[in-house]
Short mmCIF file of C-alpha atoms in Angstrom, two decimals:
data_model
loop_
_atom_site.label_atom_id
_atom_site.label_comp_id
_atom_site.label_asym_id
_atom_site.label_seq_id
_atom_site.Cartn_x
_atom_site.Cartn_y
_atom_site.Cartn_z
CA MET A 1 17.04 30.66 37.99
CA PHE A 2 14.34 27.89 39.03
CA LYS A 3 16.20 24.61 38.04
CA VAL A 4 13.90 21.55 38.16
CA ASP A 5 15.84 18.27 39.12
CA ASP A 6 16.07 15.38 37.32
CA LEU A 7 13.36 12.84 38.07
CA ASP A 8 16.03 9.70 37.77
CA GLU A 9 18.89 12.00 40.07
CA SER A 10 15.71 11.94 42.67
CA ARG A 11 14.58 8.64 42.57
CA ALA A 12 17.05 6.50 44.20
CA PRO A 13 17.30 8.56 47.54
CA LEU A 14 13.36 8.10 47.81
CA LEU A 15 12.98 4.25 47.13
CA ASP A 16 15.66 4.01 50.13
CA HIS A 17 13.52 5.98 52.48
CA LEU A 18 10.53 4.05 52.21
CA ILE A 19 11.92 0.77 51.27
CA GLU A 20 14.09 1.32 55.38
CA LEU A 21 10.56 2.78 56.39
CA ARG A 22 8.74 0.00 55.34
CA SER A 23 11.54 -2.08 56.75
CA ARG A 24 11.38 -0.32 60.15
CA VAL A 25 7.07 -1.13 60.38
CA ILE A 26 7.03 -4.21 58.88
CA ARG A 27 9.95 -4.86 62.70
CA ALA A 28 7.92 -2.71 64.49
CA LEU A 29 4.57 -5.56 63.15
CA LEU A 30 6.60 -8.26 63.29
CA ALA A 31 7.24 -7.64 67.73
CA LEU A 32 4.36 -6.57 67.97
CA ALA A 33 2.56 -9.59 66.60
CA VAL A 34 5.38 -11.67 68.97
CA GLY A 35 3.91 -9.85 72.30
CA PHE A 36 0.83 -10.73 70.87
CA GLY A 37 1.15 -14.37 70.72
CA VAL A 38 2.53 -14.51 74.18
CA CYS A 39 0.32 -12.69 76.20
CA LEU A 40 -2.55 -14.49 74.17
CA TYR A 41 -1.38 -18.05 75.85
CA PHE A 42 -1.05 -15.73 79.14
CA ALA A 43 -4.66 -14.15 78.75
CA ASP A 44 -6.64 -15.72 81.89
CA ASP A 45 -3.50 -14.65 83.80
CA ILE A 46 -3.21 -10.78 82.49
CA LEU A 47 -7.14 -10.33 82.94
CA GLY A 48 -7.17 -11.58 86.34
CA LEU A 49 -4.55 -8.80 86.77
CA LEU A 50 -6.61 -6.46 84.86
CA ILE A 51 -10.03 -7.78 87.62
CA TRP A 52 -7.31 -7.26 90.60
CA PRO A 53 -8.58 -3.32 91.21
CA LEU A 54 -12.26 -4.15 90.62
CA LYS A 55 -12.01 -7.11 93.49
CA GLN A 56 -10.61 -4.92 95.72
CA ALA A 57 -13.41 -3.03 95.73
CA PHE A 58 -15.89 -6.09 96.10
CA PRO A 59 -16.57 -7.91 100.24
CA ASP A 60 -13.89 -10.33 99.91
CA GLY A 61 -15.67 -13.10 98.77
CA GLU A 62 -18.62 -10.88 95.95
CA GLY A 63 -18.30 -9.26 93.03
CA GLN A 64 -17.77 -11.62 89.69
CA LEU A 65 -17.90 -10.93 85.65
CA ILE A 66 -20.57 -12.15 83.63
CA PHE A 67 -21.44 -12.23 79.98
CA THR A 68 -23.79 -11.59 77.72
CA LYS A 69 -22.78 -12.86 75.10
CA LEU A 70 -21.71 -16.31 74.35
CA PRO A 71 -18.31 -15.35 71.97
CA GLU A 72 -17.50 -11.69 74.32
CA VAL A 73 -15.06 -13.70 76.50
CA PHE A 74 -13.34 -15.17 74.09
CA PHE A 75 -13.77 -10.96 72.26
CA VAL A 76 -12.05 -10.15 75.51
CA GLU A 77 -8.90 -12.10 75.69
CA LEU A 78 -8.06 -10.55 72.57
CA LYS A 79 -8.02 -7.20 73.66
CA VAL A 80 -6.32 -8.37 76.47
CA ALA A 81 -3.73 -10.27 74.87
CA LEU A 82 -3.67 -6.80 72.32
CA PHE A 83 -3.62 -4.56 74.73
CA ALA A 84 -0.48 -6.72 76.40
CA GLY A 85 1.22 -6.80 73.98
CA PHE A 86 1.66 -3.52 72.33
CA MET A 87 2.58 -2.16 76.03
CA VAL A 88 5.39 -4.97 75.67
CA SER A 89 6.62 -4.87 72.38
CA PHE A 90 6.56 -0.33 72.57
CA PRO A 91 10.05 -0.83 73.29
CA VAL A 92 10.55 -2.51 70.11
CA ILE A 93 8.61 -0.27 67.76
CA ALA A 94 9.71 3.15 69.66
CA ASN A 95 13.43 1.43 68.66
CA GLN A 96 12.34 0.71 65.10
CA LEU A 97 10.72 4.63 65.07
CA TRP A 98 14.16 5.76 66.75
CA ALA A 99 16.43 4.36 64.02
CA PHE A 100 14.40 5.84 60.90
CA VAL A 101 14.30 9.38 62.78
CA ALA A 102 17.74 9.66 63.68
CA PRO A 103 19.49 9.63 60.85
CA GLY A 104 18.08 12.87 60.16
CA LEU A 105 19.04 14.81 63.08
CA TYR A 106 21.93 16.89 63.57
CA ALA A 107 24.08 15.24 66.79
CA ARG A 108 22.51 18.50 68.92
CA GLU A 109 18.94 17.19 67.76
CA LYS A 110 20.00 13.97 68.84
CA LYS A 111 21.15 14.82 72.41
CA ALA A 112 18.31 16.78 73.20
CA PHE A 113 15.62 14.47 71.72
CA LEU A 114 16.87 11.03 72.89
CA PRO A 115 15.73 12.03 76.68
CA PHE A 116 12.56 12.83 75.54
CA LEU A 117 12.04 9.73 74.26
CA LEU A 118 13.05 7.55 77.44
CA ALA A 119 10.88 9.45 79.08
CA THR A 120 8.30 8.49 77.56
CA PRO A 121 7.74 5.11 78.97
CA VAL A 122 8.28 6.00 82.26
CA LEU A 123 6.12 8.78 82.84
CA PHE A 124 3.71 6.79 80.71
CA GLY A 125 3.58 3.82 83.61
CA ALA A 126 3.97 6.20 86.47
CA GLY A 127 0.00 7.01 84.63
CA ALA A 128 -1.07 3.23 84.62
CA ALA A 129 0.41 2.43 87.69
CA LEU A 130 -1.19 5.31 89.58
CA ALA A 131 -4.40 4.37 87.81
CA TYR A 132 -4.39 1.35 88.41
CA PHE A 133 -3.18 0.94 92.02
CA VAL A 134 -5.40 4.18 93.57
CA VAL A 135 -7.70 5.62 90.98
CA MET A 136 -9.14 2.74 89.99
CA PRO A 137 -9.21 0.34 93.38
CA THR A 138 -11.49 4.16 94.63
CA ALA A 139 -13.39 4.41 91.65
CA PHE A 140 -14.97 1.16 91.71
CA THR A 141 -15.45 2.12 94.91
CA TRP A 142 -17.99 5.05 94.85
CA PHE A 143 -18.83 3.06 92.26
CA LEU A 144 -20.12 -0.07 93.47
CA GLY A 145 -22.10 1.53 96.84
CA PHE A 146 -25.31 3.09 94.54
CA GLY A 147 -26.23 -0.31 95.46
CA GLY A 148 -28.64 -1.44 97.53
CA GLU A 149 -32.01 -1.63 97.87
CA ALA A 150 -35.29 0.10 95.79
CA GLY A 151 -38.83 -0.23 95.26
CA GLY A 152 -38.07 -3.18 98.25
CA LEU A 153 -35.91 -4.50 95.34
CA GLN A 154 -31.79 -5.29 95.63
CA VAL A 155 -30.22 -3.53 93.29
CA GLN A 156 -26.55 -5.19 93.06
CA ALA A 157 -23.56 -4.67 90.60
CA LEU A 158 -23.05 -7.25 88.06
CA PRO A 159 -20.31 -6.18 85.47
CA SER A 160 -19.82 -7.87 81.59
CA ALA A 161 -16.44 -9.14 80.84
CA GLY A 162 -16.31 -6.09 78.26
CA GLU A 163 -18.08 -3.48 80.30
CA TYR A 164 -15.08 -3.46 82.02
CA LEU A 165 -12.66 -4.80 80.77
CA SER A 166 -13.13 -0.91 78.16
CA LEU A 167 -13.42 1.19 81.16
CA VAL A 168 -9.44 -0.37 82.55
CA MET A 169 -8.38 0.12 79.65
CA GLN A 170 -9.39 3.84 79.36
CA PHE A 171 -8.40 4.18 83.00
CA ILE A 172 -4.78 2.86 81.66
CA LEU A 173 -3.97 4.56 78.72
CA ALA A 174 -6.02 8.68 80.19
CA PHE A 175 -3.76 8.70 83.04
CA GLY A 176 -0.72 7.01 81.09
CA LEU A 177 -1.48 9.58 78.39
CA THR A 178 -2.20 12.54 80.17
CA PHE A 179 1.16 12.11 82.41
CA LEU A 180 2.61 12.66 78.97
CA LEU A 181 2.49 16.49 79.41
CA PRO A 182 6.14 17.20 80.83
CA VAL A 183 7.45 15.44 77.27
CA LEU A 184 4.76 17.14 75.32
CA LEU A 185 6.01 20.72 77.02
CA LEU A 186 9.30 20.15 76.99
CA LEU A 187 9.41 19.05 73.55
CA LEU A 188 6.61 22.32 72.19
CA HIS A 189 9.35 24.71 74.35
CA ARG A 190 12.90 23.08 73.28
CA ALA A 191 12.11 23.72 69.19
CA GLY A 192 10.76 27.48 70.47
CA ILE A 193 6.78 26.87 69.70
CA ILE A 194 6.07 27.85 73.48
CA SER A 195 8.37 29.99 75.71
CA ARG A 196 8.23 29.32 79.81
CA ALA A 197 7.02 33.08 80.25
CA GLN A 198 3.95 32.14 77.71
CA MET A 199 3.36 29.12 79.94
CA ALA A 200 3.46 30.76 83.07
CA GLY A 201 1.37 33.72 82.27
CA ALA A 202 -1.90 30.97 81.00
CA ARG A 203 -1.08 29.04 84.29
CA ARG A 204 -5.05 30.55 85.20
CA TYR A 205 -5.92 28.78 81.89
CA VAL A 206 -4.26 25.34 81.72
CA ILE A 207 -5.81 24.55 85.71
CA VAL A 208 -8.98 25.09 83.68
CA GLY A 209 -8.33 23.02 81.26
CA ILE A 210 -6.62 20.38 83.44
CA PHE A 211 -9.44 19.44 84.98
CA ALA A 212 -11.66 20.02 82.58
CA LEU A 213 -9.55 17.04 80.21
CA ALA A 214 -9.80 14.99 84.13
CA ALA A 215 -13.31 14.77 83.45
CA ILE A 216 -13.89 13.83 79.74
CA VAL A 217 -11.05 11.39 80.24
CA THR A 218 -11.57 10.22 82.99
CA PRO A 219 -15.05 7.95 85.04
CA PRO A 220 -17.98 10.28 85.79
CA ASP A 221 -17.09 10.14 89.29
CA PRO A 222 -15.38 12.94 91.47
CA GLY A 223 -12.51 11.07 93.05
CA SER A 224 -10.75 10.14 89.67
CA GLN A 225 -11.29 13.12 88.14
CA VAL A 226 -9.29 15.02 91.56
CA ILE A 227 -6.51 11.88 91.44
CA LEU A 228 -6.12 12.84 87.72
CA ALA A 229 -6.08 16.84 87.61
CA LEU A 230 -3.44 16.86 90.79
CA PRO A 231 -0.30 14.75 89.62
CA LEU A 232 -1.17 17.01 86.19
CA LEU A 233 -0.59 19.67 87.81
CA LEU A 234 2.03 18.95 89.65
CA LEU A 235 3.35 17.79 86.51
CA PHE A 236 3.14 21.67 84.86
CA GLU A 237 4.79 22.74 88.10
CA ILE A 238 8.09 20.89 86.72
CA SER A 239 7.86 21.58 83.75
CA LEU A 240 8.16 25.04 84.07
CA VAL A 241 11.19 24.30 86.37
CA LEU A 242 12.86 22.32 83.34
CA MET A 243 12.22 24.87 80.97
CA ARG A 244 14.16 27.27 83.17
CA LEU A 245 16.91 24.68 83.52
CA GLN A 246 16.84 23.66 79.60
CA GLU A 247 16.65 27.84 78.78
CA ARG A 248 20.27 28.80 77.89
CA LYS A 249 20.30 24.73 75.67
CA VAL A 250 17.15 26.81 73.24
CA GLU A 251 19.09 29.57 73.02
CA ALA A 252 21.92 28.16 72.34
CA ASP A 253 20.31 25.72 70.01
CA ARG A 254 18.13 28.49 68.58
CA ALA A 255 21.80 30.24 67.61
CA ALA A 256 23.41 26.85 66.04
CA ARG A 257 19.98 27.05 63.73
CA GLU A 258 20.36 30.62 63.22
CA ILE A 259 24.62 29.65 61.22
CA GLU A 260 23.86 27.12 59.95
CA GLU A 261 20.73 28.41 57.34
CA LYS A 262 23.13 31.36 56.81
CA ALA A 263 25.81 28.97 56.00
CA GLU A 264 23.21 27.14 53.51
CA ARG A 265 22.11 30.36 52.03
CA ALA A 266 25.62 31.41 51.23
CA ALA A 267 27.20 28.24 49.74
CA ALA A 268 23.36 28.23 47.78
CA GLU A 269 24.15 31.75 46.57
#
């Protein structure tokens, strides 16, 4: 017969989870605030690092950033500090997330999930480094190539600080997040949602989707789109290889899950 547990019996565990969630969120926000404060102190130096790709695109001794609104540079430094502060505090934020989620996982699920958690910052950093050292200097050089003379007047690039920062953040986030493709695919495969055979059969559609994604998340120059699409194709093929290697673990997890479900049903009966 269907039984409704008394509210008092279930209130404490729920409150415990909410209290723990609140403490984890507060710690993550404190880490972000500390990172923001430290990075705000070094905002000029960090902004100088972000300007480096544009400086490489300009001829020596040329190029400048302008601001057309009085508070623009102030808000640019705030955005730089918040962006860099999040990057610096991300290990602490990820650790708080893991500490909240981990107690609800079985030991085998922890072992399965932990490598993906460790691989996430590595892949994001690889994508961001590719954008910073290769893509942005190449793309900015291509953009500056449109300058010159038109109708007897000089066409000269005078990028504003705010627009440039937005473009740099777009590049870094686009390349960093898209490089997490193997993590997403392997997590879905480990959960049994997709199979290696399905992904291999859909390879042609994946290729089209990758080039479409590269065209959406990058500025409209063919160079940066190709530079993003080619590593994603390589990462997709690597994901297929890793899927083959973890197929036995997926089958073992599925069998263990079925045994646990049968045991729970038998105990309930």
